Amino acid sequence: VQLQASGGGLVQAGGSLRLACAASGSIRSILSMGWYRQAPGKQRELVAALKSGETPHYADFAKGRFTISRDNAKNTLYLQMNSLSPEDTAVYYCNVQDDYYGLLSLIDYWGQGTLVTVSS
């Protein structure tokens, strides 16, 4: 399984970016798909996640500005980011959790990360 993230770049404050994460290979049982980010000197944190049968979950800082979506036909996960601020500068990673072996044996797949830089 490979996750290829793209769409990062340099944007001015107030601007928008759309990240994409294309999945290839066979994921037997998707529990959730999501986006995380890691800013310099900080821990990786959840941005947004999609779980089967549930409404999308967003971190507080993402609510009202970011939208997570999925195109099953293209096996692609998206993150639309609006009203970006310098505090959103980070490497953004996509993640897929496979629960084929059960909830106690989750398999995490990660993309390589895409850098988002927001200038003031």
CSV table of N, CA and C in Angstrom, one decimal:
chain,number,residue,atom,x,y,z
A,1,VAL,N,0.8,-1.2,0.0
A,1,VAL,CA,0.0,0.0,0.0
A,1,VAL,C,0.9,1.2,0.0
A,2,GLN,N,0.6,2.2,-0.9
A,2,GLN,CA,1.3,3.4,-0.9
A,2,GLN,C,0.3,4.6,-0.9
A,3,LEU,N,0.6,5.6,-0.1
A,3,LEU,CA,-0.2,6.8,-0.1
A,3,LEU,C,0.7,7.9,-0.6
A,4,GLN,N,0.3,8.6,-1.7
A,4,GLN,CA,1.0,9.7,-2.3
A,4,GLN,C,0.3,11.0,-2.1
A,5,ALA,N,0.9,11.8,-1.2
A,5,ALA,CA,0.3,13.1,-0.9
A,5,ALA,C,0.9,14.2,-1.8
A,6,SER,N,0.0,15.1,-2.2
A,6,SER,CA,0.4,16.3,-3.0
A,6,SER,C,-0.4,17.5,-2.7
A,7,GLY,N,-0.1,18.6,-3.3
A,7,GLY,CA,-0.9,19.8,-3.2
A,7,GLY,C,-0.3,20.8,-2.2
A,8,GLY,N,0.7,20.5,-1.5
A,8,GLY,CA,1.3,21.5,-0.6
A,8,GLY,C,2.0,22.6,-1.4
A,9,GLY,N,2.4,23.6,-0.7
A,9,GLY,CA,3.1,24.7,-1.4
A,9,GLY,C,3.1,26.0,-0.5
A,10,LEU,N,3.5,27.1,-1.1
A,10,LEU,CA,3.6,28.3,-0.4
A,10,LEU,C,2.4,29.2,-0.8
A,11,VAL,N,1.7,29.7,0.2
A,11,VAL,CA,0.5,30.5,0.0
A,11,VAL,C,0.5,31.6,1.0
A,12,GLN,N,-0.1,32.7,0.6
A,12,GLN,CA,-0.2,33.9,1.6
A,12,GLN,C,-1.3,33.6,2.6
A,13,ALA,N,-1.2,34.3,3.7
A,13,ALA,CA,-2.3,34.2,4.7
A,13,ALA,C,-3.6,34.6,4.1
A,14,GLY,N,-4.6,33.8,4.4
A,14,GLY,CA,-5.9,34.1,3.9
A,14,GLY,C,-6.2,33.2,2.6
A,15,GLY,N,-5.2,32.6,2.1
A,15,GLY,CA,-5.3,31.8,0.9
A,15,GLY,C,-5.8,30.4,1.1
A,16,SER,N,-5.9,29.7,0.0
A,16,SER,CA,-6.4,28.3,0.1
A,16,SER,C,-5.5,27.3,-0.6
A,17,LEU,N,-5.6,26.1,-0.1
A,17,LEU,CA,-4.9,25.0,-0.8
A,17,LEU,C,-5.7,23.8,-0.7
A,18,ARG,N,-5.6,22.9,-1.7
A,18,ARG,CA,-6.3,21.6,-1.6
A,18,ARG,C,-5.2,20.5,-1.7
A,19,LEU,N,-5.2,19.7,-0.6
A,19,LEU,CA,-4.2,18.6,-0.6
A,19,LEU,C,-5.0,17.3,-1.1
A,20,ALA,N,-4.2,16.5,-1.7
A,20,ALA,CA,-4.7,15.2,-2.2
A,20,ALA,C,-3.8,14.1,-1.8
A,21,CYS,N,-4.4,12.9,-1.5
A,21,CYS,CA,-3.7,11.7,-1.1
A,21,CYS,C,-4.2,10.6,-1.9
A,22,ALA,N,-3.4,10.1,-2.9
A,22,ALA,CA,-3.8,9.0,-3.7
A,22,ALA,C,-3.3,7.7,-3.1
A,23,ALA,N,-4.2,6.8,-3.0
A,23,ALA,CA,-3.9,5.4,-2.4
A,23,ALA,C,-3.8,4.4,-3.5
A,24,SER,N,-2.7,3.6,-3.5
A,24,SER,CA,-2.6,2.5,-4.4
A,24,SER,C,-2.3,1.3,-3.6
A,25,GLY,N,-2.6,0.1,-4.2
A,25,GLY,CA,-2.5,-1.1,-3.5
A,25,GLY,C,-3.8,-1.5,-2.8
A,26,SER,N,-3.8,-2.6,-2.1
A,26,SER,CA,-5.0,-3.1,-1.6
A,26,SER,C,-5.1,-2.9,0.0
A,27,ILE,N,-6.0,-2.1,0.4
A,27,ILE,CA,-6.3,-2.0,1.8
A,27,ILE,C,-7.6,-2.8,2.1
A,28,ARG,N,-7.4,-3.8,2.9
A,28,ARG,CA,-8.5,-4.8,3.0
A,28,ARG,C,-9.7,-4.3,3.8
A,29,SER,N,-9.5,-3.5,4.8
A,29,SER,CA,-10.6,-3.0,5.6
A,29,SER,C,-10.3,-1.6,6.2
A,30,ILE,N,-10.8,-0.6,5.5
A,30,ILE,CA,-10.5,0.8,6.0
A,30,ILE,C,-11.4,1.1,7.2
A,31,LEU,N,-10.7,1.4,8.3
A,31,LEU,CA,-11.4,1.9,9.5
A,31,LEU,C,-11.6,3.4,9.4
A,32,SER,N,-10.5,4.1,9.0
A,32,SER,CA,-10.6,5.6,8.9
A,32,SER,C,-9.5,6.1,8.0
A,33,MET,N,-9.8,7.3,7.4
A,33,MET,CA,-8.8,8.0,6.6
A,33,MET,C,-8.7,9.4,7.2
A,34,GLY,N,-7.5,9.9,7.2
A,34,GLY,CA,-7.4,11.2,7.8
A,34,GLY,C,-6.1,12.0,7.4
A,35,TRP,N,-6.1,13.2,7.8
A,35,TRP,CA,-4.9,14.1,7.6
A,35,TRP,C,-4.4,14.5,9.0
A,36,TYR,N,-3.1,14.5,9.1
A,36,TYR,CA,-2.3,14.9,10.3
A,36,TYR,C,-1.3,16.0,9.8
A,37,ARG,N,-0.8,16.7,10.8
A,37,ARG,CA,0.2,17.7,10.4
A,37,ARG,C,1.2,17.8,11.5
A,38,GLN,N,2.4,18.2,11.2
A,38,GLN,CA,3.5,18.3,12.1
A,38,GLN,C,4.3,19.6,11.8
A,39,ALA,N,4.2,20.5,12.7
A,39,ALA,CA,4.9,21.8,12.6
A,39,ALA,C,6.3,21.6,13.2
A,40,PRO,N,7.3,22.4,12.8
A,40,PRO,CA,8.6,22.3,13.3
A,40,PRO,C,8.7,22.4,14.8
A,41,GLY,N,9.3,21.4,15.5
A,41,GLY,CA,9.4,21.4,16.9
A,41,GLY,C,8.2,21.0,17.7
A,42,LYS,N,7.2,20.5,16.9
A,42,LYS,CA,5.9,20.1,17.6
A,42,LYS,C,5.6,18.7,17.2
A,43,GLN,N,4.7,18.1,18.0
A,43,GLN,CA,4.2,16.7,17.7
A,43,GLN,C,3.2,16.7,16.6
A,44,ARG,N,3.1,15.6,16.0
A,44,ARG,CA,2.2,15.4,14.9
A,44,ARG,C,0.8,15.4,15.6
A,45,GLU,N,-0.2,16.1,14.9
A,45,GLU,CA,-1.5,16.2,15.4
A,45,GLU,C,-2.5,15.9,14.3
A,46,LEU,N,-3.7,15.5,14.8
A,46,LEU,CA,-4.8,15.2,13.9
A,46,LEU,C,-5.4,16.5,13.4
A,47,VAL,N,-5.6,16.5,12.1
A,47,VAL,CA,-6.3,17.7,11.4
A,47,VAL,C,-7.8,17.3,11.2
A,48,ALA,N,-8.0,16.2,10.5
A,48,ALA,CA,-9.4,15.8,10.2
A,48,ALA,C,-9.4,14.3,9.9
A,49,ALA,N,-10.5,13.7,10.1
A,49,ALA,CA,-10.6,12.3,9.8
A,49,ALA,C,-12.0,11.9,9.3
A,50,LEU,N,-12.0,10.9,8.5
A,50,LEU,CA,-13.2,10.3,8.0
A,50,LEU,C,-13.3,8.9,8.5
A,51,LYS,N,-14.4,8.5,9.2
A,51,LYS,CA,-14.5,7.2,9.6
A,51,LYS,C,-15.8,6.6,9.0
A,52,SER,N,-15.8,5.4,8.6
A,52,SER,CA,-17.0,4.8,7.9
A,52,SER,C,-18.2,5.0,8.8
A,53,GLY,N,-19.3,5.5,8.2
A,53,GLY,CA,-20.6,5.6,8.8
A,53,GLY,C,-20.7,6.8,9.8
A,54,GLU,N,-19.6,7.6,9.9
A,54,GLU,CA,-19.7,8.7,10.8
A,54,GLU,C,-19.5,10.0,10.1
A,55,THR,N,-19.9,11.1,10.8
A,55,THR,CA,-19.6,12.4,10.2
A,55,THR,C,-18.1,12.7,10.4
A,56,PRO,N,-17.5,13.6,9.5
A,56,PRO,CA,-16.1,13.9,9.6
A,56,PRO,C,-15.8,14.5,10.9
A,57,HIS,N,-14.6,14.2,11.4
A,57,HIS,CA,-14.1,14.8,12.7
A,57,HIS,C,-13.0,15.8,12.3
A,58,TYR,N,-13.1,16.9,13.0
A,58,TYR,CA,-12.1,18.0,12.8
A,58,TYR,C,-11.5,18.4,14.1
A,59,ALA,N,-10.2,18.7,14.0
A,59,ALA,CA,-9.6,19.4,15.2
A,59,ALA,C,-10.2,20.8,15.3
A,60,ASP,N,-10.2,21.3,16.5
A,60,ASP,CA,-10.8,22.6,16.7
A,60,ASP,C,-10.3,23.7,15.8
A,61,PHE,N,-9.0,23.7,15.5
A,61,PHE,CA,-8.4,24.7,14.7
A,61,PHE,C,-8.8,24.6,13.2
A,62,ALA,N,-9.3,23.4,12.8
A,62,ALA,CA,-9.7,23.1,11.4
A,62,ALA,C,-11.2,23.4,11.2
A,63,LYS,N,-12.0,23.4,12.2
A,63,LYS,CA,-13.4,23.6,12.1
A,63,LYS,C,-13.8,24.9,11.4
A,64,GLY,N,-14.6,24.8,10.4
A,64,GLY,CA,-15.0,26.0,9.7
A,64,GLY,C,-14.1,26.5,8.6
A,65,ARG,N,-12.9,25.9,8.6
A,65,ARG,CA,-11.9,26.3,7.5
A,65,ARG,C,-11.5,25.2,6.6
A,66,PHE,N,-11.4,24.0,7.2
A,66,PHE,CA,-10.9,22.9,6.4
A,66,PHE,C,-12.1,21.9,6.1
A,67,THR,N,-12.0,21.2,5.0
A,67,THR,CA,-13.0,20.2,4.7
A,67,THR,C,-12.3,18.9,4.2
A,68,ILE,N,-12.6,17.8,4.8
A,68,ILE,CA,-12.0,16.6,4.3
A,68,ILE,C,-13.1,15.8,3.5
A,69,SER,N,-12.6,15.2,2.4
A,69,SER,CA,-13.5,14.5,1.5
A,69,SER,C,-12.8,13.3,0.9
A,70,ARG,N,-13.5,12.5,0.3
A,70,ARG,CA,-12.9,11.3,-0.3
A,70,ARG,C,-13.6,11.0,-1.6
A,71,ASP,N,-12.8,10.6,-2.6
A,71,ASP,CA,-13.4,10.1,-3.9
A,71,ASP,C,-13.0,8.7,-4.0
A,72,ASN,N,-14.0,7.8,-3.8
A,72,ASN,CA,-13.8,6.4,-3.8
A,72,ASN,C,-13.4,5.9,-5.2
A,73,ALA,N,-13.9,6.5,-6.2
A,73,ALA,CA,-13.6,6.0,-7.6
A,73,ALA,C,-12.1,6.3,-7.9
A,74,LYS,N,-11.6,7.3,-7.3
A,74,LYS,CA,-10.2,7.6,-7.6
A,74,LYS,C,-9.3,7.2,-6.5
A,75,ASN,N,-9.8,6.6,-5.4
A,75,ASN,CA,-9.0,6.2,-4.3
A,75,ASN,C,-8.2,7.3,-3.7
A,76,THR,N,-8.8,8.5,-3.6
A,76,THR,CA,-8.1,9.7,-3.3
A,76,THR,C,-8.8,10.4,-2.1
A,77,LEU,N,-8.0,10.8,-1.2
A,77,LEU,CA,-8.5,11.6,0.0
A,77,LEU,C,-8.1,13.1,-0.2
A,78,TYR,N,-9.0,14.0,0.1
A,78,TYR,CA,-8.7,15.4,-0.1
A,78,TYR,C,-8.8,16.2,1.2
A,79,LEU,N,-8.1,17.3,1.2
A,79,LEU,CA,-8.2,18.2,2.3
A,79,LEU,C,-8.3,19.6,1.7
A,80,GLN,N,-9.4,20.2,1.7
A,80,GLN,CA,-9.6,21.6,1.3
A,80,GLN,C,-9.3,22.5,2.5
A,81,MET,N,-8.3,23.4,2.3
A,81,MET,CA,-8.0,24.3,3.4
A,81,MET,C,-8.2,25.8,3.0
A,82,ASN,N,-9.0,26.5,3.7
A,82,ASN,CA,-9.3,27.9,3.4
A,82,ASN,C,-8.9,28.7,4.6
A,83,SER,N,-8.8,30.0,4.3
A,83,SER,CA,-8.4,31.0,5.3
A,83,SER,C,-7.2,30.6,6.1
A,84,LEU,N,-6.2,30.2,5.3
A,84,LEU,CA,-4.9,29.7,6.0
A,84,LEU,C,-4.2,30.9,6.7
A,85,SER,N,-3.6,30.5,7.8
A,85,SER,CA,-2.8,31.4,8.6
A,85,SER,C,-1.4,30.9,8.7
A,86,PRO,N,-0.4,31.7,9.1
A,86,PRO,CA,1.0,31.2,9.3
A,86,PRO,C,1.0,30.0,10.3
A,87,GLU,N,0.1,30.0,11.2
A,87,GLU,CA,0.1,28.9,12.2
A,87,GLU,C,-0.3,27.5,11.6
A,88,ASP,N,-0.7,27.6,10.4
A,88,ASP,CA,-1.0,26.3,9.7
A,88,ASP,C,0.2,25.7,8.9
A,89,THR,N,1.3,26.5,9.0
A,89,THR,CA,2.5,26.0,8.4
A,89,THR,C,3.0,24.7,9.0
A,90,ALA,N,3.1,23.6,8.2
A,90,ALA,CA,3.5,22.3,8.7
A,90,ALA,C,3.6,21.4,7.5
A,91,VAL,N,4.1,20.2,7.9
A,91,VAL,CA,4.1,19.1,6.9
A,91,VAL,C,2.8,18.3,7.2
A,92,TYR,N,2.0,18.1,6.1
A,92,TYR,CA,0.7,17.5,6.2
A,92,TYR,C,0.9,16.0,5.7
A,93,TYR,N,0.4,15.1,6.5
A,93,TYR,CA,0.5,13.7,6.2
A,93,TYR,C,-0.9,13.1,6.1
A,94,CYS,N,-1.1,12.2,5.1
A,94,CYS,CA,-2.4,11.5,5.1
A,94,CYS,C,-2.1,10.1,5.7
A,95,ASN,N,-3.2,9.6,6.3
A,95,ASN,CA,-3.2,8.3,7.0
A,95,ASN,C,-4.4,7.5,6.7
A,96,VAL,N,-4.2,6.2,6.6
A,96,VAL,CA,-5.3,5.2,6.5
A,96,VAL,C,-5.1,4.2,7.6
A,97,GLN,N,-6.1,3.9,8.3
A,97,GLN,CA,-6.1,2.8,9.2
A,97,GLN,C,-6.8,1.6,8.7
A,98,ASP,N,-6.2,0.5,8.8
A,98,ASP,CA,-6.7,-0.8,8.3
A,98,ASP,C,-7.0,-1.7,9.5
A,99,ASP,N,-8.3,-2.0,9.7
A,99,ASP,CA,-8.7,-2.9,10.8
A,99,ASP,C,-9.0,-4.3,10.4
A,100,TYR,N,-8.4,-4.8,9.4
A,100,TYR,CA,-8.7,-6.1,8.9
A,100,TYR,C,-8.4,-7.2,10.0
A,101,TYR,N,-7.4,-6.9,10.8
A,101,TYR,CA,-7.1,-7.9,11.9
A,101,TYR,C,-7.7,-7.5,13.2
A,102,GLY,N,-8.6,-6.6,13.2
A,102,GLY,CA,-9.3,-6.2,14.4
A,102,GLY,C,-8.8,-4.8,15.0
A,103,LEU,N,-9.6,-4.3,15.9
A,103,LEU,CA,-9.3,-3.0,16.5
A,103,LEU,C,-8.0,-3.0,17.3
A,104,LEU,N,-7.6,-4.1,17.8
A,104,LEU,CA,-6.4,-4.2,18.7
A,104,LEU,C,-5.2,-4.4,17.8
A,105,SER,N,-5.4,-4.6,16.5
A,105,SER,CA,-4.2,-4.8,15.6
A,105,SER,C,-4.3,-3.9,14.4
A,106,LEU,N,-4.5,-2.7,14.6
A,106,LEU,CA,-4.7,-1.7,13.5
A,106,LEU,C,-3.4,-1.6,12.8
A,107,ILE,N,-3.5,-1.4,11.5
A,107,ILE,CA,-2.3,-1.2,10.6
A,107,ILE,C,-2.5,0.3,10.1
A,108,ASP,N,-1.4,1.1,10.4
A,108,ASP,CA,-1.4,2.5,9.9
A,108,ASP,C,-0.5,2.6,8.7
A,109,TYR,N,-1.1,3.2,7.7
A,109,TYR,CA,-0.4,3.6,6.5
A,109,TYR,C,-0.2,5.1,6.4
A,110,TRP,N,1.0,5.5,6.1
A,110,TRP,CA,1.2,7.0,6.0
A,110,TRP,C,1.8,7.4,4.7
A,111,GLY,N,1.3,8.6,4.2
A,111,GLY,CA,1.9,9.2,3.1
A,111,GLY,C,3.2,9.8,3.5
A,112,GLN,N,3.9,10.3,2.5
A,112,GLN,CA,5.3,10.9,2.7
A,112,GLN,C,5.2,12.3,3.2
A,113,GLY,N,4.1,12.9,3.2
A,113,GLY,CA,4.0,14.3,3.7
A,113,GLY,C,4.1,15.3,2.6
A,114,THR,N,3.4,16.4,2.8
A,114,THR,CA,3.5,17.5,1.8
A,114,THR,C,3.6,18.8,2.6
A,115,LEU,N,4.5,19.6,2.3
A,115,LEU,CA,4.8,20.8,3.1
A,115,LEU,C,3.9,22.0,2.7
A,116,VAL,N,3.2,22.5,3.7
A,116,VAL,CA,2.4,23.7,3.5
A,116,VAL,C,3.1,24.9,4.2
A,117,THR,N,3.3,25.9,3.5
A,117,THR,CA,3.9,27.1,4.1
A,117,THR,C,3.0,28.3,3.9
A,118,VAL,N,2.6,28.9,5.0
A,118,VAL,CA,1.7,30.1,4.9
A,118,VAL,C,2.5,31.3,5.3
A,119,SER,N,2.6,32.3,4.4
A,119,SER,CA,3.4,33.5,4.7
A,119,SER,C,2.4,34.6,5.2
A,120,SER,N,3.0,35.4,6.0
A,120,SER,CA,2.1,36.5,6.6
A,120,SER,C,2.1,37.7,5.7
